[in-house]
Structures are given as structure tokens and as C-alpha cells.
Short mmCIF file of C-alpha atoms in Angstrom, two decimals:
data_model
loop_
_atom_site.label_atom_id
_atom_site.label_comp_id
_atom_site.label_asym_id
_atom_site.label_seq_id
_atom_site.Cartn_x
_atom_site.Cartn_y
_atom_site.Cartn_z
CA UNK Y 34 -7.85 55.60 -52.98
CA UNK Y 35 -10.69 55.52 -55.39
CA UNK Y 36 -13.93 53.58 -54.90
CA UNK Y 37 -12.94 51.26 -57.66
CA UNK Y 38 -9.69 50.26 -56.01
CA UNK Y 39 -11.39 49.69 -52.69
CA UNK Y 40 -13.99 47.40 -54.21
CA UNK Y 41 -11.34 45.49 -56.05
CA UNK Y 42 -9.31 44.90 -52.94
CA UNK Y 43 -12.41 43.62 -51.13
CA UNK Y 44 -13.12 41.21 -53.88
CA UNK Y 45 -9.65 39.77 -53.86
CA UNK Y 46 -9.88 39.11 -50.09
CA UNK Y 47 -13.25 37.52 -50.38
CA UNK Y 48 -11.91 35.24 -53.20
CA UNK Y 49 -8.96 34.19 -51.08
CA UNK Y 50 -11.09 33.30 -48.09
CA UNK Y 51 -13.49 31.38 -50.25
CA UNK Y 52 -10.69 29.38 -51.79
CA UNK Y 53 -9.30 28.37 -48.33
CA UNK Y 54 -12.79 27.31 -47.12
CA UNK Y 55 -13.54 25.16 -50.17
CA UNK Y 56 -10.12 23.50 -50.03
CA UNK Y 57 -10.73 22.47 -46.35
CA UNK Y 58 -14.19 21.30 -47.23
CA UNK Y 59 -12.84 19.11 -50.10
CA UNK Y 60 -10.41 17.42 -47.70
CA UNK Y 61 -12.85 16.91 -44.85
CA UNK Y 62 -15.73 15.70 -46.95
CA UNK Y 63 -14.09 12.65 -48.64
CA UNK Y 64 -12.82 11.58 -45.21
CA UNK Y 65 -16.19 11.66 -43.67
CA UNK Y 66 -17.64 9.89 -46.71
CA UNK Y 67 -15.10 7.16 -46.47
CA UNK Y 68 -15.80 6.69 -42.73
CA UNK Y 69 -19.54 6.51 -43.29
CA UNK Y 70 -19.01 4.06 -46.10
CA UNK Y 71 -17.09 1.81 -43.90
CA UNK Y 72 -19.70 1.82 -41.16
CA UNK Y 73 -22.88 1.75 -43.15
CA UNK Y 74 -22.11 0.28 -46.55
CA UNK Y 75 -24.30 -2.60 -47.55
CA UNK Y 76 -26.33 -2.14 -44.29
CA UNK Y 77 -23.86 -4.49 -42.43
CA UNK Y 78 -24.09 -4.22 -38.59
CA UNK Y 79 -21.20 -3.49 -36.36
CA UNK Y 80 -19.24 -6.63 -35.39
CA UNK Y 81 -20.14 -8.02 -31.94
CA UNK Y 82 -17.39 -8.58 -29.40
CA UNK Y 83 -16.58 -12.28 -28.74
CA UNK Y 84 -17.59 -13.58 -25.30
CA UNK Y 85 -14.81 -14.33 -22.90
CA UNK Y 86 -13.42 -17.85 -22.55
CA UNK Y 87 -13.36 -18.53 -26.29
CA UNK Y 88 -9.81 -17.69 -27.17
CA UNK Y 89 -10.11 -14.05 -25.99
CA UNK Y 90 -7.82 -12.97 -23.22
CA UNK Y 91 -4.54 -14.35 -21.82
CA UNK Y 92 -6.01 -17.76 -20.68
CA UNK Y 93 -6.59 -20.16 -23.54
CA UNK Y 94 -6.74 -23.86 -23.95
CA UNK Y 95 -3.37 -23.70 -25.63
CA UNK Y 96 -1.84 -21.82 -22.79
CA UNK Y 97 -3.24 -24.29 -20.34
CA UNK Y 98 -1.94 -27.18 -22.31
CA UNK Y 99 1.57 -25.70 -22.43
CA UNK Y 100 1.45 -24.96 -18.65
CA UNK Y 101 0.33 -28.57 -17.91
CA UNK Y 102 3.11 -30.02 -20.06
CA UNK Y 103 5.77 -27.77 -18.52
CA UNK Y 104 4.42 -28.52 -14.96
CA UNK Y 105 4.43 -32.24 -15.54
CA UNK Y 106 7.95 -32.12 -16.94
CA UNK Y 107 9.16 -30.13 -13.91
CA UNK Y 108 7.55 -32.64 -11.48
CA UNK Y 109 9.08 -35.63 -13.36
CA UNK Y 110 12.50 -33.99 -13.22
CA UNK Y 111 12.20 -33.33 -9.46
CA UNK Y 112 11.10 -36.93 -8.84
CA UNK Y 113 14.13 -38.11 -10.87
CA UNK Y 114 16.45 -35.95 -8.75
CA UNK Y 115 14.96 -37.22 -5.53
CA UNK Y 116 15.32 -40.84 -6.72
CA UNK Y 117 18.90 -40.30 -7.72
CA UNK Y 118 19.67 -38.69 -4.35
CA UNK Y 119 17.98 -41.57 -2.44
CA UNK Y 120 19.96 -44.15 -4.48
CA UNK Y 121 23.21 -42.26 -3.84
CA UNK Y 122 22.45 -42.06 -0.10
CA UNK Y 123 21.75 -45.80 -0.02
CA UNK Y 124 24.91 -46.66 -1.77
CA UNK Y 125 26.93 -44.47 0.51
CA UNK Y 126 25.21 -45.97 3.55
CA UNK Y 127 25.96 -49.54 2.44
CA UNK Y 128 29.59 -48.53 1.64
CA UNK Y 129 30.03 -47.07 5.15
CA UNK Y 130 28.37 -50.12 6.74
CA UNK Y 131 30.60 -52.53 5.04
CA UNK Y 132 27.66 -54.50 3.75
CA UNK Y 133 29.70 -57.62 2.63
CA UNK Y 134 31.26 -57.92 6.15
CA UNK Y 135 27.96 -57.93 8.04
CA UNK Y 136 26.07 -61.22 8.60
CA UNK Y 137 27.16 -64.79 8.39
CA UNK Y 138 26.63 -68.26 9.78
CA UNK Y 139 25.64 -69.01 13.34
CA UNK Y 140 24.58 -71.85 15.49
CA UNK Y 141 22.30 -71.27 18.53
CA UNK Y 142 19.70 -72.94 20.65
CA UNK Y 143 15.96 -72.29 20.63
CA UNK Y 144 13.48 -72.34 23.62
CA UNK Y 145 13.03 -76.17 23.25
CA UNK Y 146 16.79 -76.80 23.40
CA UNK Y 147 17.04 -77.59 19.73
CA UNK Y 148 20.10 -76.47 17.79
CA UNK Y 149 19.20 -73.97 15.14
CA UNK Y 150 21.68 -73.26 12.41
CA UNK Y 151 21.60 -70.14 10.16
CA UNK Y 152 21.26 -72.39 7.10
CA UNK Y 153 17.83 -73.41 8.30
CA UNK Y 154 16.57 -69.86 7.72
CA UNK Y 155 17.74 -69.65 4.04
CA UNK Y 156 14.76 -68.84 1.89
CA UNK Y 157 13.23 -66.62 4.49
CA UNK Y 158 13.46 -62.88 5.23
CA UNK Y 159 14.77 -62.33 8.77
CA UNK Y 160 14.59 -59.40 11.21
CA UNK Y 161 17.03 -59.88 13.89
CA UNK Y 162 17.42 -58.06 17.24
CA UNK Y 163 20.22 -58.71 19.75
CA UNK Y 164 19.34 -57.99 23.40
CA UNK Y 165 18.84 -59.59 26.83
CA UNK Y 166 15.82 -60.52 28.92
CA UNK Y 167 16.84 -58.50 32.00
CA UNK Y 168 17.01 -55.23 30.02
CA UNK Y 169 14.86 -52.78 31.94
CA UNK Y 170 13.45 -50.60 29.09
CA UNK Y 171 15.30 -50.46 25.73
CA UNK Y 172 14.93 -54.14 24.71
CA UNK Y 173 11.22 -54.25 25.60
CA UNK Y 174 10.59 -51.09 23.64
CA UNK Y 175 12.46 -52.45 20.61
CA UNK Y 176 10.77 -55.87 20.74
CA UNK Y 177 7.40 -54.21 20.92
CA UNK Y 178 8.36 -52.23 17.91
CA UNK Y 179 9.52 -55.38 16.12
CA UNK Y 180 6.20 -57.02 16.96
CA UNK Y 181 4.43 -54.05 15.49
CA UNK Y 182 6.44 -54.38 12.31
CA UNK Y 183 5.55 -57.98 11.97
CA UNK Y 184 1.81 -57.30 12.58
CA UNK Y 185 1.86 -54.60 9.76
CA UNK Y 186 3.69 -56.83 7.27
CA UNK Y 187 1.52 -59.98 8.07
CA UNK Y 188 -1.63 -57.98 7.00
CA UNK Y 189 -0.11 -57.32 3.58
CA UNK Y 190 -1.18 -60.06 1.17
CA UNK Y 191 1.69 -59.42 -1.21
CA UNK Y 192 4.39 -59.81 1.44
CA UNK Y 193 6.18 -63.04 2.44
CA UNK Y 194 6.35 -63.98 6.04
CA UNK Y 195 9.15 -62.15 7.82
CA UNK Y 196 10.74 -64.26 10.59
CA UNK Y 197 11.67 -62.23 13.63
CA UNK Y 198 14.61 -63.45 15.77
CA UNK Y 199 15.64 -62.38 19.24
CA UNK Y 200 19.26 -63.41 20.00
CA UNK Y 201 20.39 -63.06 23.56
CA UNK Y 202 23.75 -61.37 24.37
CA UNK Y 203 23.51 -62.60 27.99
CA UNK Y 204 24.02 -66.47 27.72
CA UNK Y 205 24.82 -66.83 31.44
CA UNK Y 206 21.30 -65.74 32.57
CA UNK Y 207 19.22 -66.24 29.44
CA UNK Y 208 18.57 -69.96 29.28
CA UNK Y 209 16.49 -71.42 26.45
CA UNK Y 210 13.39 -71.52 28.81
CA UNK Y 211 13.86 -67.96 29.92
CA UNK Y 212 14.27 -66.66 26.40
CA UNK Y 213 11.23 -68.67 25.16
CA UNK Y 214 8.99 -67.23 27.80
CA UNK Y 215 10.33 -63.72 27.33
CA UNK Y 216 9.60 -63.81 23.60
CA UNK Y 217 6.05 -64.94 24.02
CA UNK Y 218 5.25 -61.76 25.89
CA UNK Y 219 5.80 -59.75 22.64
CA UNK Y 220 4.64 -62.02 19.73
CA UNK Y 221 3.96 -65.65 19.11
CA UNK Y 222 5.95 -65.29 15.93
CA UNK Y 223 9.04 -64.10 17.68
CA UNK Y 224 11.68 -66.87 17.91
CA UNK Y 225 14.15 -66.52 20.72
CA UNK Y 226 17.73 -67.94 20.45
CA UNK Y 227 20.50 -68.26 22.95
CA UNK Y 228 23.51 -70.56 23.54
CA UNK Y 229 26.85 -70.88 25.04
CA UNK Y 230 29.26 -67.88 25.34
CA UNK Y 231 31.12 -69.09 22.28
CA UNK Y 232 27.93 -69.52 20.22
CA UNK Y 233 26.57 -66.19 21.19
CA UNK Y 234 29.96 -64.51 20.61
CA UNK Y 235 30.14 -66.00 17.15
CA UNK Y 236 26.66 -64.71 16.14
CA UNK Y 237 27.49 -61.18 17.54
CA UNK Y 238 30.81 -61.18 15.78
CA UNK Y 239 29.16 -62.09 12.42
CA UNK Y 240 26.77 -59.07 12.72
CA UNK Y 241 29.26 -56.73 14.35
CA UNK Y 242 27.22 -56.47 17.52
CA UNK Y 243 28.96 -54.94 20.46
CA UNK Y 244 28.07 -56.22 23.97
CA UNK Y 245 29.70 -55.99 27.34
CA UNK Y 246 28.36 -56.97 30.78
CA UNK Y 247 28.55 -54.16 33.41
CA UNK Y 248 29.53 -54.55 37.06
CA UNK Y 249 27.25 -56.61 39.38
CA UNK Y 250 25.27 -55.02 42.15
CA UNK Y 251 24.57 -56.43 45.67
CA UNK Y 252 21.95 -58.79 44.22
CA UNK Y 253 24.39 -59.94 41.47
CA UNK Y 254 22.33 -58.10 38.90
CA UNK Y 255 23.99 -56.30 36.02
CA UNK Y 256 23.26 -54.53 32.76
CA UNK Y 257 24.61 -55.60 29.46
CA UNK Y 258 25.63 -52.72 27.16
CA UNK Y 259 25.00 -53.75 23.55
CA UNK Y 260 24.24 -52.54 20.08
CA UNK Y 261 20.65 -51.48 19.71
CA UNK Y 262 19.91 -52.35 16.07
CA UNK Y 263 17.48 -54.53 14.06
CA UNK Y 264 19.03 -56.24 11.03
CA UNK Y 265 17.18 -57.18 7.90
CA UNK Y 266 18.47 -60.34 6.12
CA UNK Y 267 17.33 -61.55 2.69
CA UNK Y 268 16.45 -65.20 1.77
CA UNK Y 269 20.02 -65.69 0.57
CA UNK Y 270 21.36 -64.89 3.99
CA UNK Y 271 22.73 -61.54 2.92
CA UNK Y 272 22.48 -58.40 5.04
CA UNK Y 273 20.20 -55.79 3.45
CA UNK Y 274 19.52 -52.96 5.99
CA UNK Y 275 19.50 -51.97 9.60
CA UNK Y 276 17.12 -49.96 11.78
CA UNK Y 277 17.99 -48.04 14.94
CA UNK Y 278 15.97 -46.63 17.89
CA UNK Y 279 14.94 -43.53 15.90
CA UNK Y 280 12.92 -45.58 13.30
CA UNK Y 281 9.19 -46.21 13.94
CA UNK Y 282 7.37 -49.44 13.22
CA UNK Y 283 5.64 -47.81 10.26
CA UNK Y 284 8.91 -46.60 8.73
CA UNK Y 285 10.58 -49.98 9.29
CA UNK Y 286 7.71 -51.91 7.67
CA UNK Y 287 7.70 -49.52 4.74
CA UNK Y 288 11.43 -49.94 4.22
CA UNK Y 289 11.08 -53.74 4.39
CA UNK Y 290 8.38 -53.69 1.78
CA UNK Y 291 10.58 -51.67 -0.58
CA UNK Y 292 13.53 -54.05 -0.10
CA UNK Y 293 11.29 -57.11 -0.67
CA UNK Y 294 9.85 -55.56 -3.81
CA UNK Y 295 13.25 -54.76 -5.17
CA UNK Y 296 14.57 -58.21 -4.37
CA UNK Y 297 11.56 -59.85 -6.03
CA UNK Y 298 11.78 -57.70 -9.08
CA UNK Y 299 15.48 -58.31 -9.47
CA UNK Y 300 14.96 -62.03 -9.09
CA UNK Y 301 12.22 -62.14 -11.63
CA UNK Y 302 14.30 -60.07 -14.16
CA UNK Y 303 17.21 -62.53 -13.72
#
């Protein structure tokens, strides 16, 4: 190859390489210029990041508000379900008890020998317990509980006076004097009532109280098996609720307060 052709070939290669380099430079240069222009144009500083707690991050006032609304709605719904369940349980309880068939008129004798008729107690709330004075343990425990209930309710200024009654199911041994002395051991507010077998039987039948005297021992002593329940009666003489051995004085007093409030509210509304 002649020197001319060699020089010509080298020139061509140099031109090609120069063309590729300048094309790359033309592309890279405007990009760099545009980037610098965005960062430094008009001498504006870089934007500062916002401090936390002002709308930055997942926790915001809006999110907290939505959470509070949803939480409150859920609690209200749970309370509504609980109330509906309690009302359904109460209705079922009253249905099983035969509410309309419990309670009624009676005529008994107090500790002074005075005849006391059930009509005399109209207008008062009554808490009635049936038992006998020779009971070794159950009746004393229940009457102490009843006295505790009365003490709790008497301290409440918004509560009417509840009249506690003790009705004997052992008329043969529980004379008016015996019953009166027995009741004073528990509370001065506890009114004891007894009577003849017929009078006591009528009162027990009205409240569906079971009682049966057991066999006598060598000392002619015996135990009377009977229903262990306290009965709550409203001022109209209607049966409202009952409380067994498993209920505490605090639970009973709370239940009575609820019943009194419902009765007062319904009466005011009517």
C-alpha cells in the first residue's frame, strides 16, 4: 500500500472516533446542564425536610380522628348488643318464673299481735324472705344479707325506703313474740310476720314458696325445709325479681336500684 493510502485510512478512523466522542458529549452535556439548572437556578436553596408530627408519616390527626370514630362506634355497638342480651335474658327469666302468678294478697300477724294485710304495704317496695327462727345457719345468713342490702339502700339519697319482711314458715313454734325478738337481732327495720297455719300457708302459696317440716328428734326439735329466696315487690304489689343464695348484698342492692329506677322512669313517662 502506498503512503498516501495509509495516511488516508488513518484520517478516516480518526474522523470516526472524533464523531462518536462529540456525539456522546452533546448528549451528556445538556443533561448535566439541565440538572445543574434545577439545583442552582436563581440561587434557591434545597428544600428542607418537614419535621415529624406535622402530617408526615403514617400517624396524622386525620387518621387519629378516623380511628376514634371507628372505635367509638364499635364500643357503642358492643354496648347495644350487651343491653339487648340482658333484656332478652330478663324476659326469658320472667317468662320461666311465671311472673303474673307470683305474689298476691296475704293476712298475717306482726310481733305486737296486730293483723297486717298486704294492702297496707301498697305504695312501698318490699323485700320478702320466708324462713323460720330455729333455722341453724341458712336463714341467719340470708337475713344478715338482707340487712346489709337495706343498709346499702338506706344510704342512697335517691332511693325510697325498702321495707324488709320476714315471714315465718313455722307457725307452730314462731309466735309473734318469738318472731319479733328474732328480727331485732338483724335489723330494726326488719318486720317479722307469722300467723296461723292457714294464714302462713296462704302467703306461701301466693309466692310459690315450698316448705315442709322434717321429722322430730328426741327433743321434739325439727328442721323446716323451705325455698331460700328473697322476693322484690313493687309499690303496686307486683312481683319484680327474686334473689337466691348465690347473690351478694352488693349485687342485690344494685339490682334493686335498677328496678326502682326503671319503675320511676316508666311511671314518670306515663
